[in-house]
XYZ file of C-alpha atoms in Angstrom:
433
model
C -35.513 30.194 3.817
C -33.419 28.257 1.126
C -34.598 27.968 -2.702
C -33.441 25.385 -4.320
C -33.515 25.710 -8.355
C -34.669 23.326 -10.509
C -30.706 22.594 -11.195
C -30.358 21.677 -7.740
C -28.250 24.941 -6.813
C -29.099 25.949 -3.286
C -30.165 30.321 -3.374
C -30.654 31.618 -0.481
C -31.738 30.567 2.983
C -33.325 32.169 6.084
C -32.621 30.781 9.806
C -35.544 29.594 12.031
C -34.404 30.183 16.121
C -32.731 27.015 17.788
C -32.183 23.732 17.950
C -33.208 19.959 16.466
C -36.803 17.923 15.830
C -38.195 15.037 14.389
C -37.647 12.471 11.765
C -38.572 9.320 9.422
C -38.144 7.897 6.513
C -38.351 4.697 4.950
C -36.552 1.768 3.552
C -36.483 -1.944 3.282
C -34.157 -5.064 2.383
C -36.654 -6.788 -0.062
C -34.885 -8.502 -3.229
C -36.696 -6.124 -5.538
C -35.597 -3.209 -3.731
C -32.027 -3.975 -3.249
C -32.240 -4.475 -6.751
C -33.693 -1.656 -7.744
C -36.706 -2.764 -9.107
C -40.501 -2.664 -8.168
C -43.028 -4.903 -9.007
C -45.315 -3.585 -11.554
C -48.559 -2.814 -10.876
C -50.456 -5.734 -12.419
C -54.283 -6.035 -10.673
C -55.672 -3.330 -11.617
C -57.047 -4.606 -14.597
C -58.503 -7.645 -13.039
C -59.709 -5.785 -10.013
C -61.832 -2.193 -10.484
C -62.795 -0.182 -7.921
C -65.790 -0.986 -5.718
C -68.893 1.380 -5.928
C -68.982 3.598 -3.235
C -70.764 3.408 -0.384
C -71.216 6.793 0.575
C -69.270 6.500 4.257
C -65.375 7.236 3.517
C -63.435 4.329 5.659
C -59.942 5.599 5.924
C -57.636 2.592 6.882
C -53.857 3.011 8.403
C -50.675 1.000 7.710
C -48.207 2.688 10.215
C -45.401 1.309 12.253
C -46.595 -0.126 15.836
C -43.953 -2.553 15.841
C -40.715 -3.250 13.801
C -37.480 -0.898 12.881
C -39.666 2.334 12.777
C -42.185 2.212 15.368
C -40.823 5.014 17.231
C -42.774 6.891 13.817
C -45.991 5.366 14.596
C -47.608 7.226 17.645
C -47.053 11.140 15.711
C -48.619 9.111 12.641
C -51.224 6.957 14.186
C -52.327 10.751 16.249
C -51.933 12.975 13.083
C -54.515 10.475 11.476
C -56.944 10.693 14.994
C -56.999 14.344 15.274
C -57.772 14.476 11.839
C -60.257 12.547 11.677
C -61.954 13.901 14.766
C -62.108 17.424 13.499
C -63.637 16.163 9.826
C -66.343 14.402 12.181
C -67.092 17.402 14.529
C -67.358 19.309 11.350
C -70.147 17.024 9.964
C -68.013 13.891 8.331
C -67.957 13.535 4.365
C -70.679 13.102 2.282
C -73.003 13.519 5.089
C -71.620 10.909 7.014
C -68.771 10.107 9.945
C -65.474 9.256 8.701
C -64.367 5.904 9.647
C -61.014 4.424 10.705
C -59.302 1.654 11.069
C -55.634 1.422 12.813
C -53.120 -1.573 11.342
C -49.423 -2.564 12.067
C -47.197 -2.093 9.142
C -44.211 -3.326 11.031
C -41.582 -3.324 8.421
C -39.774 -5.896 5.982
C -38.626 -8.755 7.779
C -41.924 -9.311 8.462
C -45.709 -10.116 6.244
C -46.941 -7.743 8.987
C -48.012 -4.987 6.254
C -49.294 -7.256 3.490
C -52.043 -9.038 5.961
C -52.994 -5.374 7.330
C -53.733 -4.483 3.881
C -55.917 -7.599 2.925
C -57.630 -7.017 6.432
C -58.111 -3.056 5.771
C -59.872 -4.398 2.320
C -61.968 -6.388 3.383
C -63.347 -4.057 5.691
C -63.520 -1.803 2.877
C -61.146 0.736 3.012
C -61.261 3.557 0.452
C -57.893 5.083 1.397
C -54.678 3.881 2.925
C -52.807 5.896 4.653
C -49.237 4.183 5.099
C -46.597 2.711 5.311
C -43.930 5.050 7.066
C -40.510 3.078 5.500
C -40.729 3.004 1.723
C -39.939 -0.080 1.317
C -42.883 -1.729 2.790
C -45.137 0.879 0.790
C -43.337 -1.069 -1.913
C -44.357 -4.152 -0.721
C -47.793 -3.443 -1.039
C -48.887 -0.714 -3.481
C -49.831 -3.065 -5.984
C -52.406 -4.726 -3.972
C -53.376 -1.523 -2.759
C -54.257 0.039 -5.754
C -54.804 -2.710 -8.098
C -58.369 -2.804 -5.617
C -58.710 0.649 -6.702
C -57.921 2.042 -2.852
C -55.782 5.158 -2.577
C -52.325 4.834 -1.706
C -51.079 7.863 0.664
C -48.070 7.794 3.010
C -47.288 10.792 5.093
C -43.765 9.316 5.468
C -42.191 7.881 2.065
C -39.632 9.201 0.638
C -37.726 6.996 -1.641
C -36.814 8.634 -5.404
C -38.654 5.448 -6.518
C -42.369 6.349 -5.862
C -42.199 9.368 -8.556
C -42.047 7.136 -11.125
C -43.773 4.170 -9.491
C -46.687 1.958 -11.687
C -49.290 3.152 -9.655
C -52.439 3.489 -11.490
C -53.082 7.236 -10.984
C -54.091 6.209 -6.862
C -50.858 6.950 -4.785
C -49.823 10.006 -3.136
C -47.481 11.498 -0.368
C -47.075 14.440 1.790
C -43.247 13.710 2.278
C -41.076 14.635 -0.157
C -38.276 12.192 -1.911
C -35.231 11.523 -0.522
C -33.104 13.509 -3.584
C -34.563 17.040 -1.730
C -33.413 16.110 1.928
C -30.017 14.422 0.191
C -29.506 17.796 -1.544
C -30.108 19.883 2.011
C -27.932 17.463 3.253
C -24.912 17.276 1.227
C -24.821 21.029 0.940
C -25.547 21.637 4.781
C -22.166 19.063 5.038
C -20.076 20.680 3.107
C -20.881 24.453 4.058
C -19.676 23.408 8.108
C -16.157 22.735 6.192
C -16.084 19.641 6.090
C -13.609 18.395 2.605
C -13.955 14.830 3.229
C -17.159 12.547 4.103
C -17.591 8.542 5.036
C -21.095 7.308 4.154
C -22.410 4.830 6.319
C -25.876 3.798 4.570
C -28.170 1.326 5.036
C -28.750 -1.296 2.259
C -32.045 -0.735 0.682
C -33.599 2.004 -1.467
C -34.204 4.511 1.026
C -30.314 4.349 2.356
C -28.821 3.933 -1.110
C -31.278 7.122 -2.869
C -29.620 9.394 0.223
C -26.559 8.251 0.123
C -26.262 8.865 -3.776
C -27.795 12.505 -3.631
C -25.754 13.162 -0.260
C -22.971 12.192 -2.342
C -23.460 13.983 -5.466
C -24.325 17.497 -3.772
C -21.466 17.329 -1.422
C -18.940 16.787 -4.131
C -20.307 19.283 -6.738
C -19.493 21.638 -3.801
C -16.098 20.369 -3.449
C -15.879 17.899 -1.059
C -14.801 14.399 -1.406
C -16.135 10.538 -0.303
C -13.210 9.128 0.589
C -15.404 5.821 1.915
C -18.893 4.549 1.376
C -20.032 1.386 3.088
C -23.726 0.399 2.235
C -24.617 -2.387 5.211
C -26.821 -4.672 6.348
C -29.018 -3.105 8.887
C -30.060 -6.516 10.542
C -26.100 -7.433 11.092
C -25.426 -8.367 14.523
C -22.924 -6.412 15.336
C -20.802 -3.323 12.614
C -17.223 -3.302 14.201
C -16.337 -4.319 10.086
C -18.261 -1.649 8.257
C -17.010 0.871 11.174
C -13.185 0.084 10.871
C -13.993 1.188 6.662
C -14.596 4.638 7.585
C -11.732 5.021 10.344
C -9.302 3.655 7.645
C -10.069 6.596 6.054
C -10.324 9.113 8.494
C -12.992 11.671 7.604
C -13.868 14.784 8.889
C -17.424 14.209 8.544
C -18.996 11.044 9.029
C -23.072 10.595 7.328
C -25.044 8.079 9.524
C -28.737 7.126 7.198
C -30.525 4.235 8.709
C -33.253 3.594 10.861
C -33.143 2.187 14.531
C -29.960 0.146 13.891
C -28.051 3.448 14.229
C -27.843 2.972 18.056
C -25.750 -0.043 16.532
C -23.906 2.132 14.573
C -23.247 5.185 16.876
C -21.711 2.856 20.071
C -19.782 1.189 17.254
C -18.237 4.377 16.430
C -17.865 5.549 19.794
C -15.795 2.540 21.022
C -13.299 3.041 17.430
C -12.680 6.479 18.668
C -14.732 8.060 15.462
C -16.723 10.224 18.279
C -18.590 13.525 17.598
C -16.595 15.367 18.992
C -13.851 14.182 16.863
C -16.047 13.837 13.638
C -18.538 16.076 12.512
C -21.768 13.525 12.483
C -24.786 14.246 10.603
C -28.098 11.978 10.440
C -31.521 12.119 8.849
C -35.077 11.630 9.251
C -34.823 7.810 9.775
C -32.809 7.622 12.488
C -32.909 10.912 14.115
C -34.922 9.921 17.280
C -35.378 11.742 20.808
C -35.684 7.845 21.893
C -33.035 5.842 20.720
C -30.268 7.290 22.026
C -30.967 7.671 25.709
C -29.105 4.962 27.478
C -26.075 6.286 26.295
C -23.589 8.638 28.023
C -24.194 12.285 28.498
C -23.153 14.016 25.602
C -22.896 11.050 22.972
C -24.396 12.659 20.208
C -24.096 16.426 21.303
C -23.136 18.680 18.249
C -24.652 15.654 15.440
C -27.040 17.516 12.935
C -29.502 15.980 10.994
C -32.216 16.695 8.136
C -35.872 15.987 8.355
C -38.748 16.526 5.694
C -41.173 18.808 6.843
C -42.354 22.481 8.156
C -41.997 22.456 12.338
C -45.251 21.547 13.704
C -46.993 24.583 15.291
C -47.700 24.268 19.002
C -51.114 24.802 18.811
C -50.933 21.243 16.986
C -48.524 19.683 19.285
C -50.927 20.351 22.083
C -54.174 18.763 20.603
C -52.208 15.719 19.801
C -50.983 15.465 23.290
C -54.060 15.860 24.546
C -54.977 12.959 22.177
C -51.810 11.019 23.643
C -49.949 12.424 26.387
C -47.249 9.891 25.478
C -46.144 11.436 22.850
C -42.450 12.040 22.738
C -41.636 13.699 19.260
C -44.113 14.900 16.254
C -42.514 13.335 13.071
C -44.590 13.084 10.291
C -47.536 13.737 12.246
C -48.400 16.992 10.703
C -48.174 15.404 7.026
C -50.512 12.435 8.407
C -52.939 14.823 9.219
C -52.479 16.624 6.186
C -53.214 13.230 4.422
C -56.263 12.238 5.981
C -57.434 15.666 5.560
C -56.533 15.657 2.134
C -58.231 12.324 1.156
C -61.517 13.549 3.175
C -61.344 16.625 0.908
C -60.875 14.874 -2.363
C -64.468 12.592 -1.209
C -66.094 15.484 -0.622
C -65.414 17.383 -3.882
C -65.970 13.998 -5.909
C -69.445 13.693 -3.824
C -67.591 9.966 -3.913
C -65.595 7.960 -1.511
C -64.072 5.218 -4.030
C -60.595 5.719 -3.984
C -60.486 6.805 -8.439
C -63.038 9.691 -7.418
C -60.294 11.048 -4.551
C -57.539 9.704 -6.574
C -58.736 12.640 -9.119
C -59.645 15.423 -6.663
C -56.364 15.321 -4.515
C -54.495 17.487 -7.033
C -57.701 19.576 -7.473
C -57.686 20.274 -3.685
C -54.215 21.010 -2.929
C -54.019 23.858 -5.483
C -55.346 26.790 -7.643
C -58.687 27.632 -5.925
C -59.167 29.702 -2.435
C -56.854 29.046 0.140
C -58.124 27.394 3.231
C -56.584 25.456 6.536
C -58.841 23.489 7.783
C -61.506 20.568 6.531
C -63.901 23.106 7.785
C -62.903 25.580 6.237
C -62.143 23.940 2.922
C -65.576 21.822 3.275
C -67.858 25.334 4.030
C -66.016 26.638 0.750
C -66.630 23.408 -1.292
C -70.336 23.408 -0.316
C -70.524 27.056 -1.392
C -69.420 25.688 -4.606
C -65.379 27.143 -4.629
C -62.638 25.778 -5.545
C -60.252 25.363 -2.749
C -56.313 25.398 -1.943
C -55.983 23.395 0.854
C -52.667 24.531 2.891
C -51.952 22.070 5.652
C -50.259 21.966 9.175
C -47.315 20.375 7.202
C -46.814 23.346 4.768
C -48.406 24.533 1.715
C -48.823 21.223 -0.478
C -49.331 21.099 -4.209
C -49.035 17.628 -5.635
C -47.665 17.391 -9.383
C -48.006 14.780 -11.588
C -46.140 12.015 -9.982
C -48.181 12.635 -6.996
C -45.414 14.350 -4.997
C -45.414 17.990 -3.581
C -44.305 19.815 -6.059
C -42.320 22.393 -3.069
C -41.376 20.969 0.192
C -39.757 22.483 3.657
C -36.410 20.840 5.126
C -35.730 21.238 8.522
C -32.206 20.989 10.122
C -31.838 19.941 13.593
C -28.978 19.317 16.210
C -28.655 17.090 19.038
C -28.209 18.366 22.801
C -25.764 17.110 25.542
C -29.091 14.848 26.714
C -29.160 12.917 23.509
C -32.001 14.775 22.573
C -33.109 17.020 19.656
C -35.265 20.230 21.348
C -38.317 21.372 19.101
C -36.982 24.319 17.377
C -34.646 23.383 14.042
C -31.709 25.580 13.352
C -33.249 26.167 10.202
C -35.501 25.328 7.133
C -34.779 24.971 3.615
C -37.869 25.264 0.972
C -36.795 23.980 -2.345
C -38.378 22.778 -5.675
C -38.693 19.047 -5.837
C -37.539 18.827 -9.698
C -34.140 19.093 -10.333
């Protein structure tokens, strides 16, 4: 296991057996976000919080369509099993939990926005979404300026840490500087001197690409070409030709489901992987999207996902849940999140979303450690404080909302096109710094 210091140096690290895993994400092509702005939260003073009505109604915003929705089944069965265990256990507050399942698609649509008004007016106390950060952009204010909790399993844009959020959002991923770190150092440790950046154009490509590029050079490597794109350009034979210009040895793929795009692009300019060291992250590394292409394609390409492996007691109660399942990304940290939030209601003896809101931190740290909402619930009721340490890794939210620590996995691609569902190795590090 890897420490990284608040400084950002990488200590020591410890190897985990075999190969690849899962991945996500989350970005956007907004104006604001290209920008790098975000809308202040403005409605919260016009808006307070509902009193509650003693059943917590946890509502989802995850991808079933658009540029992530290979995400959405590990999210959408992270929030089930969840939520099934909390009611087997007895519910919150004396009560069943309720759900209720939404489409978040992603930016180029108002997919997310009319989930949201739907999801309050069935009133929702908690959100739990979106998986790209740039849609969670799109809608946090409305979200919290109605006093609703804010939680994505998947976001991991720099942005949200210092995000006006009114004390009511939260995440079990942590930001993109951690994996860009992990990244940039895992890059230039293989040997590779020079890099070309091929980056999606929003806030989530542009954060990664920045940290990717920072780390890698203060360990003496060098960017010789950077081309931030357009991720719904028809075709990238332009941006492509940029990087073979310069001839790297290492070539950094971050994007979402436009990489296919991207990778037979680079294929057919000669820039192959087994010419080019290739390395990807969480929001493109998929055991889906690269399957029609030849045997071999992407064997060798390493890539970084957020996240502690998901045990395989886990994996088999979700497939049993959905036997369709084809990876586990970010599935663990939504059923850390629902967890969480039912938790938070339970040690408020309130479901509005300022009673959580001001119990998450309470339950993710300092008291008696406990891994299940049983287990936490039995302990709460017995009037303890409680540590709750999830599927996804031991989680401790600081002030921003973030996990204060957070796991890194690195995977690696077989001659299938596939990642198997061991990583080569983890990195824990701080998330300051």
């Amino acid at each position: 296991m890897m420490r990284i210091a608040p400084a950002g140096r990488l200590l020591a690290v410890a190897a985990a057996a075999s190969l690849a895993l899962t991945a996500c994400g989350g970005g956007g092509d907004t104006a604001a976000e290209q920008s790098g702005t975000a809308a202040p939260s403005t409605a919260a003073s016009s808006a307070p919080a509902a009193a509650g009505d003693g059943t917590l109604t946890i509502g989802t915003v995850l991808p079933q369509t658009g540029s992530l929705a290979f995400l959405g089944p590990p999210e959408f069965a992270g929030v089930d099993q969840a939520v099934k265990e909390i009611n087997e256990a007895g519910g919150v507050l004396g009560k069943p939990v309720e759900k209720q399942h939404t489409d978040s698609g992603d930016t180029t649509t108002n997919i997310a926005s009319q989930s949201v008004d739907k999801l309050l007016t069935q009133k929702a106390d908690a959100i739990v979404g979106a998986a790209s950060s740039s849609v969670s952009e799109s809608i946090i204010d409305k979200i919290t300026g109605a006093g609703v909790v804010h939680f994505s399993p998947a976001n991991t844009s720099d942005k949200f840490s210092t995000i006006s959020d009114n004390g009511l959002y939260f995440r079990t991923a942590p930001p993109d500087k951690l994996q860009g770190r992990v990244l940039g150092d895992l890059i230039a440790a293989d040997g590779n001197d020079t890099i070309g950046i091929m980056a999606m154009q929003d806030s989530y490509g542009s954060g990664l690409a920045d940290q990717v590029t920072k780390t890698a050079e203060e360990a003496g490597a060098s960017v010789v070409e950077r081309v931030d794109y357009d991720p719904k350009a028809a075709e990238f034979s332009a941006d492509v030709a940029k990087i073979k210009a310069k001839n790297p040895k290492a070539i950094v793929l971050i994007g979402f489901e436009e990489g296919a795009k991207v990778v037979a692009e680079l294929v057919k300019q000669g820039l192959t992987a087994d010419k080019h060291k290739w390395y990807m992250v969480d929001g493109n590394m998929s055991n889906t999207n690269y399957l029609k292409m030849p045997k071999g394609t992407l064997k060798g390409v390493k890539g970084t996902i957020p996240g502690a492996e998901a045990p395989d007691a886990f994996r088999k109660k979700l497939l049993e849940l959905n036997p369709e399942l084809d990876d586990f990304t970010y599935a663990a940290e939504s059923y850390d999140a629902t967890n969480l939030i039912a938790l938070a209601a339970e040690a408020a003896k309130d479901d509005t979303g300022k009673s959580i809101a001001a119990k998450l931190p309470e339950v993710s740290k300092g008291g008696e450690k406990c891994k299940s909402f049983k287990e936490c619930a039995d302990l709460l009721k017995a009037g303890k404080d409680i540590d709750y340490d999830g599927v996804s890794g031991p989680i401790e939210f600081n002030e921003a909302g973030d996990p204060a620590v957070a796991t890194i996995g690195v995977y690696e691609y077989g001659d299938d096109n596939k990642y198997p569902g061991k990583a080569l190795e983890y990195r824990t590090g701080n998330i300051e710094g």
